[in-house]
Short mmCIF file of N, CA, C and O in Angstrom, two decimals:
data_model
loop_
_atom_site.label_atom_id
_atom_site.label_comp_id
_atom_site.label_asym_id
_atom_site.label_seq_id
_atom_site.Cartn_x
_atom_site.Cartn_y
_atom_site.Cartn_z
N MET Y 5 7.78 -8.90 -1.79
CA MET Y 5 8.60 -10.06 -2.41
C MET Y 5 10.05 -9.73 -2.27
O MET Y 5 10.89 -10.66 -2.22
N GLY Y 6 10.35 -8.46 -2.28
CA GLY Y 6 11.82 -8.15 -2.34
C GLY Y 6 12.66 -8.42 -3.54
O GLY Y 6 13.84 -8.51 -3.51
N ARG Y 7 11.93 -8.39 -4.65
CA ARG Y 7 12.66 -8.46 -5.98
C ARG Y 7 11.97 -7.54 -6.94
O ARG Y 7 10.76 -7.16 -6.92
N TYR Y 8 12.82 -7.01 -7.92
CA TYR Y 8 12.35 -6.09 -8.95
C TYR Y 8 12.88 -6.69 -10.26
O TYR Y 8 14.08 -7.07 -10.27
N VAL Y 9 12.26 -6.72 -11.44
CA VAL Y 9 12.67 -7.17 -12.68
C VAL Y 9 12.54 -6.11 -13.65
O VAL Y 9 11.49 -5.42 -13.76
N GLU Y 10 13.46 -5.85 -14.52
CA GLU Y 10 13.43 -5.07 -15.59
C GLU Y 10 13.43 -6.03 -16.84
O GLU Y 10 14.28 -7.03 -17.05
N SER Y 11 12.53 -5.68 -17.85
CA SER Y 11 12.45 -6.54 -19.01
C SER Y 11 12.65 -5.63 -20.30
O SER Y 11 12.15 -4.58 -20.35
N ILE Y 12 13.33 -6.24 -21.25
CA ILE Y 12 13.64 -5.59 -22.49
C ILE Y 12 13.28 -6.36 -23.59
O ILE Y 12 13.59 -7.57 -23.67
N VAL Y 13 12.54 -5.89 -24.57
CA VAL Y 13 12.23 -6.64 -25.80
C VAL Y 13 12.76 -5.93 -27.05
O VAL Y 13 12.58 -4.77 -27.27
N VAL Y 14 13.28 -6.70 -27.96
CA VAL Y 14 14.00 -6.15 -29.08
C VAL Y 14 13.97 -6.98 -30.26
O VAL Y 14 14.14 -8.23 -30.05
N PRO Y 15 13.82 -6.49 -31.52
CA PRO Y 15 13.89 -7.33 -32.74
C PRO Y 15 15.42 -7.43 -33.11
O PRO Y 15 16.17 -6.46 -33.11
N VAL Y 16 15.83 -8.56 -33.38
CA VAL Y 16 17.29 -8.75 -33.81
C VAL Y 16 17.36 -9.42 -35.12
O VAL Y 16 16.78 -10.47 -35.39
N PRO Y 17 18.11 -8.81 -36.14
CA PRO Y 17 18.23 -9.45 -37.47
C PRO Y 17 19.05 -10.80 -37.25
O PRO Y 17 19.97 -10.87 -36.43
N LYS Y 18 18.43 -11.88 -37.80
CA LYS Y 18 19.02 -13.15 -37.76
C LYS Y 18 20.49 -13.19 -38.26
O LYS Y 18 21.36 -13.89 -37.63
N GLY Y 19 20.90 -12.28 -39.18
CA GLY Y 19 22.28 -12.31 -39.57
C GLY Y 19 23.24 -11.61 -38.60
O GLY Y 19 24.46 -11.52 -38.81
N LYS Y 20 22.68 -11.00 -37.54
CA LYS Y 20 23.47 -10.28 -36.58
C LYS Y 20 23.41 -11.01 -35.12
O LYS Y 20 23.88 -10.35 -34.09
N LEU Y 21 22.92 -12.26 -35.11
CA LEU Y 21 22.84 -12.71 -33.76
C LEU Y 21 24.12 -12.98 -33.06
O LEU Y 21 24.11 -12.86 -31.85
N ASP Y 22 25.17 -13.24 -33.71
CA ASP Y 22 26.49 -13.39 -33.12
C ASP Y 22 26.90 -12.09 -32.47
O ASP Y 22 27.47 -12.10 -31.37
N ILE Y 23 26.70 -11.01 -33.26
CA ILE Y 23 27.11 -9.64 -32.65
C ILE Y 23 26.19 -9.34 -31.44
O ILE Y 23 26.70 -8.85 -30.44
N TYR Y 24 24.90 -9.68 -31.61
CA TYR Y 24 24.00 -9.40 -30.46
C TYR Y 24 24.38 -10.31 -29.26
O TYR Y 24 24.40 -9.70 -28.10
N GLN Y 25 24.77 -11.45 -29.44
CA GLN Y 25 25.20 -12.27 -28.31
C GLN Y 25 26.40 -11.75 -27.58
O GLN Y 25 26.42 -11.74 -26.41
N GLY Y 26 27.40 -11.28 -28.40
CA GLY Y 26 28.41 -10.62 -27.81
C GLY Y 26 28.05 -9.28 -27.00
O GLY Y 26 28.56 -9.14 -25.93
N LEU Y 27 27.26 -8.46 -27.47
CA LEU Y 27 26.68 -7.42 -26.80
C LEU Y 27 25.99 -7.76 -25.55
O LEU Y 27 26.20 -7.24 -24.39
N ALA Y 28 25.27 -8.82 -25.58
CA ALA Y 28 24.42 -9.30 -24.41
C ALA Y 28 25.43 -9.84 -23.35
O ALA Y 28 25.23 -9.64 -22.14
N GLU Y 29 26.44 -10.64 -23.74
CA GLU Y 29 27.46 -11.05 -22.78
C GLU Y 29 28.14 -10.02 -22.07
O GLU Y 29 28.30 -10.02 -20.80
N THR Y 30 28.62 -9.04 -22.82
CA THR Y 30 29.20 -7.75 -22.22
C THR Y 30 28.25 -7.11 -21.38
O THR Y 30 28.58 -6.72 -20.15
N SER Y 31 27.12 -6.93 -21.76
CA SER Y 31 26.08 -6.14 -20.87
C SER Y 31 25.81 -6.91 -19.62
O SER Y 31 25.78 -6.32 -18.67
N GLY Y 32 25.68 -8.25 -19.74
CA GLY Y 32 25.39 -9.02 -18.48
C GLY Y 32 26.50 -8.82 -17.47
O GLY Y 32 26.33 -8.77 -16.33
N LYS Y 33 27.76 -8.79 -17.99
CA LYS Y 33 28.94 -8.65 -17.08
C LYS Y 33 28.81 -7.29 -16.46
O LYS Y 33 29.07 -7.23 -15.19
N ILE Y 34 28.54 -6.23 -17.24
CA ILE Y 34 28.64 -4.88 -16.65
C ILE Y 34 27.46 -4.82 -15.56
O ILE Y 34 27.64 -4.26 -14.47
N TRP Y 35 26.20 -5.29 -15.91
CA TRP Y 35 25.21 -5.13 -14.93
C TRP Y 35 25.51 -5.94 -13.63
O TRP Y 35 25.20 -5.49 -12.61
N ARG Y 36 26.03 -7.23 -13.76
CA ARG Y 36 26.29 -7.98 -12.62
C ARG Y 36 27.46 -7.27 -11.74
O ARG Y 36 27.40 -7.19 -10.54
N GLU Y 37 28.50 -6.75 -12.51
CA GLU Y 37 29.52 -5.96 -11.80
C GLU Y 37 28.97 -4.91 -11.00
O GLU Y 37 29.55 -4.50 -9.82
N HIS Y 38 27.97 -4.27 -11.42
CA HIS Y 38 27.34 -3.04 -10.74
C HIS Y 38 26.30 -3.43 -9.72
O HIS Y 38 25.63 -2.51 -9.11
N GLY Y 39 26.04 -4.74 -9.56
CA GLY Y 39 25.08 -5.20 -8.51
C GLY Y 39 23.85 -5.83 -8.93
O GLY Y 39 23.05 -6.29 -7.99
N ALA Y 40 23.48 -6.03 -10.11
CA ALA Y 40 22.35 -6.84 -10.52
C ALA Y 40 22.49 -8.25 -9.92
O ALA Y 40 23.52 -8.87 -9.98
N LEU Y 41 21.30 -8.89 -9.57
CA LEU Y 41 21.39 -10.21 -8.98
C LEU Y 41 21.45 -11.24 -10.13
O LEU Y 41 22.15 -12.22 -10.02
N GLU Y 42 20.84 -11.06 -11.20
CA GLU Y 42 20.71 -11.98 -12.30
C GLU Y 42 20.56 -11.17 -13.61
O GLU Y 42 19.98 -10.06 -13.58
N TYR Y 43 21.05 -11.77 -14.66
CA TYR Y 43 20.88 -11.10 -15.98
C TYR Y 43 20.72 -12.15 -16.99
O TYR Y 43 21.51 -13.16 -17.15
N PHE Y 44 19.54 -12.07 -17.75
CA PHE Y 44 19.27 -13.14 -18.74
C PHE Y 44 19.03 -12.58 -20.14
O PHE Y 44 18.38 -11.45 -20.19
N GLU Y 45 19.41 -13.08 -21.15
CA GLU Y 45 19.21 -12.81 -22.55
C GLU Y 45 18.53 -14.08 -23.21
O GLU Y 45 18.96 -15.08 -22.97
N CYS Y 46 17.42 -13.85 -23.89
CA CYS Y 46 16.67 -15.00 -24.48
C CYS Y 46 16.29 -14.73 -25.86
O CYS Y 46 15.90 -13.57 -26.27
N LEU Y 47 16.26 -15.70 -26.83
CA LEU Y 47 15.87 -15.63 -28.06
C LEU Y 47 14.60 -16.39 -28.30
O LEU Y 47 14.48 -17.52 -27.76
N ALA Y 48 13.72 -15.81 -29.14
CA ALA Y 48 12.41 -16.49 -29.36
C ALA Y 48 12.57 -17.87 -29.90
O ALA Y 48 13.39 -18.13 -30.72
N ASP Y 49 11.70 -18.78 -29.40
CA ASP Y 49 11.73 -20.21 -29.82
C ASP Y 49 10.41 -20.63 -30.30
O ASP Y 49 10.19 -21.08 -31.35
N ASP Y 50 9.41 -20.27 -29.52
CA ASP Y 50 7.90 -20.56 -29.77
C ASP Y 50 7.20 -19.35 -29.64
O ASP Y 50 6.39 -19.15 -28.61
N VAL Y 51 7.31 -18.48 -30.55
CA VAL Y 51 6.63 -17.07 -30.52
C VAL Y 51 5.81 -16.88 -31.87
O VAL Y 51 6.50 -16.77 -32.90
N LYS Y 52 4.59 -16.93 -31.73
CA LYS Y 52 3.92 -16.78 -33.13
C LYS Y 52 3.20 -15.43 -33.01
O LYS Y 52 2.80 -14.90 -32.06
N PRO Y 53 2.93 -14.97 -34.26
CA PRO Y 53 2.27 -13.63 -34.38
C PRO Y 53 0.81 -13.76 -34.07
O PRO Y 53 0.19 -14.81 -34.48
N GLY Y 54 0.27 -12.80 -33.27
CA GLY Y 54 -1.06 -12.90 -32.85
C GLY Y 54 -1.96 -12.18 -33.75
O GLY Y 54 -1.51 -11.35 -34.59
N GLU Y 55 -3.22 -12.24 -33.64
CA GLU Y 55 -4.16 -11.44 -34.38
C GLU Y 55 -4.29 -9.95 -33.85
O GLU Y 55 -4.32 -9.03 -34.69
N VAL Y 56 -4.10 -9.74 -32.50
CA VAL Y 56 -4.23 -8.38 -32.01
C VAL Y 56 -2.97 -7.89 -31.51
O VAL Y 56 -2.49 -6.75 -31.90
N THR Y 57 -2.26 -8.70 -30.80
CA THR Y 57 -0.81 -8.39 -30.29
C THR Y 57 0.00 -9.60 -29.97
O THR Y 57 -0.60 -10.76 -29.93
N SER Y 58 1.16 -9.37 -30.03
CA SER Y 58 2.16 -10.55 -29.73
C SER Y 58 3.60 -10.01 -29.70
O SER Y 58 3.71 -8.86 -29.97
N PHE Y 59 4.56 -10.94 -29.37
CA PHE Y 59 5.81 -10.45 -29.32
C PHE Y 59 6.29 -9.94 -30.75
O PHE Y 59 6.90 -8.76 -30.95
N PRO Y 60 5.97 -10.71 -31.86
CA PRO Y 60 6.37 -10.17 -33.18
C PRO Y 60 5.67 -8.86 -33.50
O PRO Y 60 6.41 -7.90 -34.09
N LYS Y 61 4.44 -8.64 -33.17
CA LYS Y 61 3.75 -7.40 -33.46
C LYS Y 61 4.28 -6.24 -32.76
O LYS Y 61 4.34 -5.16 -33.23
N SER Y 62 4.71 -6.56 -31.41
CA SER Y 62 5.12 -5.56 -30.64
C SER Y 62 6.38 -4.80 -31.10
O SER Y 62 6.63 -3.58 -30.77
N VAL Y 63 7.16 -5.55 -31.80
CA VAL Y 63 8.47 -4.92 -32.32
C VAL Y 63 8.49 -4.73 -33.76
O VAL Y 63 9.38 -4.49 -34.36
N GLN Y 64 7.24 -4.97 -34.41
CA GLN Y 64 7.09 -4.90 -35.92
C GLN Y 64 8.22 -5.71 -36.50
O GLN Y 64 8.94 -5.31 -37.43
N LEU Y 65 8.17 -7.03 -36.17
CA LEU Y 65 9.08 -7.94 -36.56
C LEU Y 65 9.09 -8.08 -38.06
O LEU Y 65 8.06 -8.31 -38.71
N LYS Y 66 10.33 -8.01 -38.58
CA LYS Y 66 10.51 -8.30 -40.00
C LYS Y 66 10.86 -9.78 -40.26
O LYS Y 66 11.24 -10.56 -39.40
N ALA Y 67 10.73 -10.30 -41.64
CA ALA Y 67 10.92 -11.72 -41.87
C ALA Y 67 12.30 -12.21 -41.56
O ALA Y 67 12.50 -13.37 -41.23
N ASP Y 68 13.33 -11.37 -41.61
CA ASP Y 68 14.57 -11.71 -41.34
C ASP Y 68 15.13 -11.47 -39.93
O ASP Y 68 16.29 -11.41 -39.72
N GLU Y 69 14.11 -11.29 -39.00
CA GLU Y 69 14.54 -11.03 -37.58
C GLU Y 69 13.91 -12.03 -36.58
O GLU Y 69 12.98 -12.82 -37.12
N THR Y 70 14.40 -11.96 -35.43
CA THR Y 70 13.82 -12.76 -34.29
C THR Y 70 13.69 -11.85 -33.22
O THR Y 70 14.25 -10.72 -33.13
N VAL Y 71 12.88 -12.15 -32.19
CA VAL Y 71 12.64 -11.48 -30.98
C VAL Y 71 13.61 -11.93 -29.95
O VAL Y 71 13.79 -13.07 -29.66
N ALA Y 72 14.16 -10.89 -29.25
CA ALA Y 72 15.02 -11.23 -28.11
C ALA Y 72 14.44 -10.49 -26.92
O ALA Y 72 13.89 -9.40 -27.00
N ILE Y 73 14.53 -11.15 -25.71
CA ILE Y 73 14.15 -10.43 -24.51
C ILE Y 73 15.29 -10.63 -23.49
O ILE Y 73 16.10 -11.49 -23.58
N ALA Y 74 15.38 -9.55 -22.73
CA ALA Y 74 16.40 -9.63 -21.63
C ALA Y 74 15.58 -9.35 -20.33
O ALA Y 74 14.58 -8.68 -20.43
N TYR Y 75 16.06 -9.94 -19.27
CA TYR Y 75 15.40 -9.41 -17.97
C TYR Y 75 16.54 -9.53 -16.98
O TYR Y 75 17.48 -10.34 -17.10
N ILE Y 76 16.47 -8.54 -16.09
CA ILE Y 76 17.54 -8.26 -15.14
C ILE Y 76 16.85 -8.23 -13.82
O ILE Y 76 15.86 -7.61 -13.65
N VAL Y 77 17.38 -8.96 -12.77
CA VAL Y 77 16.75 -9.13 -11.56
C VAL Y 77 17.60 -8.30 -10.48
O VAL Y 77 18.77 -8.34 -10.47
N TYR Y 78 16.83 -7.44 -9.66
CA TYR Y 78 17.40 -6.64 -8.68
C TYR Y 78 16.62 -6.98 -7.36
O TYR Y 78 15.60 -7.49 -7.28
N GLU Y 79 17.29 -6.44 -6.26
CA GLU Y 79 16.62 -6.47 -4.91
C GLU Y 79 15.38 -5.57 -4.90
O GLU Y 79 14.39 -6.03 -4.18
N SER Y 80 15.37 -4.40 -5.53
CA SER Y 80 14.32 -3.43 -5.34
C SER Y 80 14.42 -2.50 -6.64
O SER Y 80 15.35 -2.41 -7.27
N ARG Y 81 13.32 -1.69 -6.65
CA ARG Y 81 13.47 -0.67 -7.73
C ARG Y 81 14.47 0.41 -7.46
O ARG Y 81 15.15 0.82 -8.31
N GLU Y 82 14.65 0.72 -6.20
CA GLU Y 82 15.65 1.68 -5.86
C GLU Y 82 17.03 1.10 -6.18
O GLU Y 82 17.90 1.83 -6.63
N GLN Y 83 17.33 -0.15 -6.04
CA GLN Y 83 18.56 -0.79 -6.31
C GLN Y 83 18.70 -0.69 -7.91
O GLN Y 83 19.74 -0.43 -8.38
N ARG Y 84 17.60 -1.03 -8.68
CA ARG Y 84 17.64 -1.04 -10.07
C ARG Y 84 18.03 0.49 -10.57
O ARG Y 84 18.86 0.60 -11.42
N ASP Y 85 17.46 1.47 -9.91
CA ASP Y 85 17.82 2.82 -10.31
C ASP Y 85 19.21 3.22 -10.09
O ASP Y 85 19.88 3.79 -11.01
N ARG Y 86 19.63 2.75 -8.91
CA ARG Y 86 21.14 3.08 -8.63
C ARG Y 86 22.09 2.35 -9.61
O ARG Y 86 23.03 2.86 -10.17
N ILE Y 87 21.74 1.04 -9.77
CA ILE Y 87 22.57 0.18 -10.71
C ILE Y 87 22.54 0.75 -12.10
O ILE Y 87 23.64 0.82 -12.81
N ASN Y 88 21.44 1.08 -12.67
CA ASN Y 88 21.36 1.49 -13.94
C ASN Y 88 22.10 2.88 -14.14
O ASN Y 88 22.70 3.04 -15.20
N ASP Y 89 21.98 3.67 -13.06
CA ASP Y 89 22.76 4.91 -13.21
C ASP Y 89 24.32 4.66 -13.38
O ASP Y 89 24.94 5.23 -14.16
N LYS Y 90 24.72 3.74 -12.56
CA LYS Y 90 26.04 3.29 -12.67
C LYS Y 90 26.49 2.69 -13.98
O LYS Y 90 27.46 2.98 -14.63
N VAL Y 91 25.57 1.81 -14.49
CA VAL Y 91 25.80 1.17 -15.74
C VAL Y 91 25.82 2.24 -16.88
O VAL Y 91 26.88 2.04 -17.74
N MET Y 92 24.97 3.16 -16.90
CA MET Y 92 24.88 4.14 -18.00
C MET Y 92 26.22 5.05 -17.98
O MET Y 92 26.55 5.62 -18.94
N LYS Y 93 26.86 5.06 -16.88
CA LYS Y 93 28.02 5.96 -16.66
C LYS Y 93 29.35 5.08 -16.89
O LYS Y 93 30.43 5.61 -17.08
N ASP Y 94 29.16 3.77 -17.10
CA ASP Y 94 30.35 2.89 -17.25
C ASP Y 94 30.90 3.13 -18.79
O ASP Y 94 30.12 3.11 -19.66
N PRO Y 95 32.23 3.38 -18.82
CA PRO Y 95 32.78 3.74 -20.11
C PRO Y 95 32.55 2.61 -21.12
O PRO Y 95 32.47 2.87 -22.29
N ARG Y 96 32.34 1.35 -20.68
CA ARG Y 96 32.13 0.26 -21.76
C ARG Y 96 30.87 0.36 -22.31
O ARG Y 96 30.55 -0.12 -23.51
N MET Y 97 29.84 1.19 -21.74
CA MET Y 97 28.59 1.18 -22.33
C MET Y 97 28.50 2.14 -23.49
O MET Y 97 27.56 1.97 -24.29
N LYS Y 98 29.42 3.11 -23.55
CA LYS Y 98 29.49 4.10 -24.65
C LYS Y 98 29.56 3.40 -26.04
O LYS Y 98 28.75 3.67 -26.82
N ASP Y 99 30.31 2.43 -26.08
CA ASP Y 99 30.47 1.56 -27.31
C ASP Y 99 29.24 0.82 -27.56
O ASP Y 99 28.72 0.70 -28.81
N LEU Y 100 28.72 0.07 -26.53
CA LEU Y 100 27.57 -0.82 -26.65
C LEU Y 100 26.26 -0.04 -27.12
O LEU Y 100 25.48 -0.55 -27.80
N MET Y 101 26.26 1.28 -26.67
CA MET Y 101 25.06 2.09 -26.91
C MET Y 101 25.11 2.92 -28.14
O MET Y 101 24.14 3.60 -28.49
N ASP Y 102 26.29 2.83 -28.91
CA ASP Y 102 26.35 3.62 -30.05
C ASP Y 102 25.39 3.06 -31.15
O ASP Y 102 25.47 1.98 -31.57
N PRO Y 103 24.44 3.95 -31.57
CA PRO Y 103 23.38 3.54 -32.46
C PRO Y 103 23.93 2.96 -33.81
O PRO Y 103 23.29 2.05 -34.43
N LYS Y 104 25.12 3.44 -34.20
CA LYS Y 104 25.68 3.03 -35.55
C LYS Y 104 26.25 1.59 -35.35
O LYS Y 104 26.43 0.91 -36.33
N LYS Y 105 26.52 1.15 -34.15
CA LYS Y 105 27.10 -0.18 -33.93
C LYS Y 105 26.01 -1.23 -33.38
O LYS Y 105 26.35 -2.33 -33.29
N MET Y 106 24.87 -0.66 -32.93
CA MET Y 106 23.88 -1.65 -32.33
C MET Y 106 23.44 -2.66 -33.48
O MET Y 106 23.08 -2.25 -34.54
N PRO Y 107 23.36 -3.99 -33.13
CA PRO Y 107 23.02 -4.90 -34.04
C PRO Y 107 21.37 -5.07 -34.21
O PRO Y 107 20.95 -6.22 -34.56
N PHE Y 108 20.66 -4.11 -33.69
CA PHE Y 108 19.29 -4.12 -33.83
C PHE Y 108 18.71 -2.63 -34.02
O PHE Y 108 19.41 -1.64 -33.72
N ASP Y 109 17.48 -2.57 -34.30
CA ASP Y 109 16.77 -1.20 -34.30
C ASP Y 109 16.25 -0.75 -32.94
O ASP Y 109 15.25 -1.24 -32.62
N GLY Y 110 17.07 0.08 -32.39
CA GLY Y 110 16.71 0.58 -30.99
C GLY Y 110 15.29 1.33 -30.97
O GLY Y 110 14.73 1.39 -29.88
N LYS Y 111 14.85 1.80 -32.15
CA LYS Y 111 13.56 2.48 -32.09
C LYS Y 111 12.42 1.51 -31.94
O LYS Y 111 11.25 1.90 -31.43
N ARG Y 112 12.72 0.22 -32.08
CA ARG Y 112 11.48 -0.78 -31.96
C ARG Y 112 11.69 -1.60 -30.70
O ARG Y 112 11.05 -2.47 -30.34
N MET Y 113 12.68 -1.06 -29.79
CA MET Y 113 12.94 -1.81 -28.52
C MET Y 113 11.97 -1.09 -27.58
O MET Y 113 11.65 0.03 -27.57
N PHE Y 114 11.52 -1.91 -26.54
CA PHE Y 114 10.73 -1.38 -25.53
C PHE Y 114 11.19 -2.14 -24.16
O PHE Y 114 11.67 -3.25 -24.20
N TYR Y 115 10.95 -1.45 -23.06
CA TYR Y 115 11.38 -2.03 -21.79
C TYR Y 115 10.57 -1.50 -20.54
O TYR Y 115 9.87 -0.45 -20.91
N GLY Y 116 10.75 -2.02 -19.39
CA GLY Y 116 10.01 -1.57 -18.23
C GLY Y 116 10.42 -2.33 -16.99
O GLY Y 116 10.98 -3.43 -17.11
N GLY Y 117 10.12 -1.63 -15.89
CA GLY Y 117 10.29 -2.32 -14.67
C GLY Y 117 9.04 -2.93 -14.06
O GLY Y 117 7.97 -2.31 -14.22
N PHE Y 118 9.29 -4.03 -13.39
CA PHE Y 118 8.16 -4.82 -12.76
C PHE Y 118 8.40 -5.26 -11.35
O PHE Y 118 9.43 -5.65 -11.07
N ASN Y 119 7.42 -5.11 -10.50
CA ASN Y 119 7.46 -5.61 -9.09
C ASN Y 119 7.14 -7.13 -9.23
O ASN Y 119 6.16 -7.53 -9.88
N VAL Y 120 7.87 -7.93 -8.49
CA VAL Y 120 7.58 -9.35 -8.46
C VAL Y 120 6.54 -9.51 -7.52
O VAL Y 120 6.60 -9.12 -6.31
N ILE Y 121 5.41 -10.32 -7.94
CA ILE Y 121 4.34 -10.51 -6.95
C ILE Y 121 4.28 -12.11 -6.65
O ILE Y 121 3.68 -12.35 -5.59
N VAL Y 122 4.90 -12.92 -7.43
CA VAL Y 122 5.01 -14.31 -7.06
C VAL Y 122 6.40 -14.72 -7.51
O VAL Y 122 6.89 -14.57 -8.55
N ASN Y 123 6.98 -15.52 -6.58
CA ASN Y 123 8.36 -16.06 -6.87
C ASN Y 123 8.17 -17.58 -6.30
O ASN Y 123 8.45 -17.82 -5.10
N ALA Y 124 7.82 -18.51 -7.21
CA ALA Y 124 7.50 -19.91 -6.74
C ALA Y 124 8.77 -20.86 -6.96
O ALA Y 124 9.38 -20.64 -7.90
#
């Protein structure tokens, strides 16, 4: 298919959504500057807790939080790895990745890379 997607899921306190959006906007700029094809940040709208698993359960969602997902599109996994290496070395990321300043609990964040099998 020629595309690779990285997805990130994180719980965000509703009272910190403005801070999270600022972090997301800056992150998107950094990833795009280093070569990502597309960068998306999304907030839960129609996400219900499931009996066995769900977005809320996956991040141990609290009553005052919502689920955010990000996905980043690359040409390939190799490109993702090169871009992420550059992103993590970008001096702007030091401030964004500071656990004391993050507007969410990074311990409940999860992420992974996916090969695109259908692009309709």
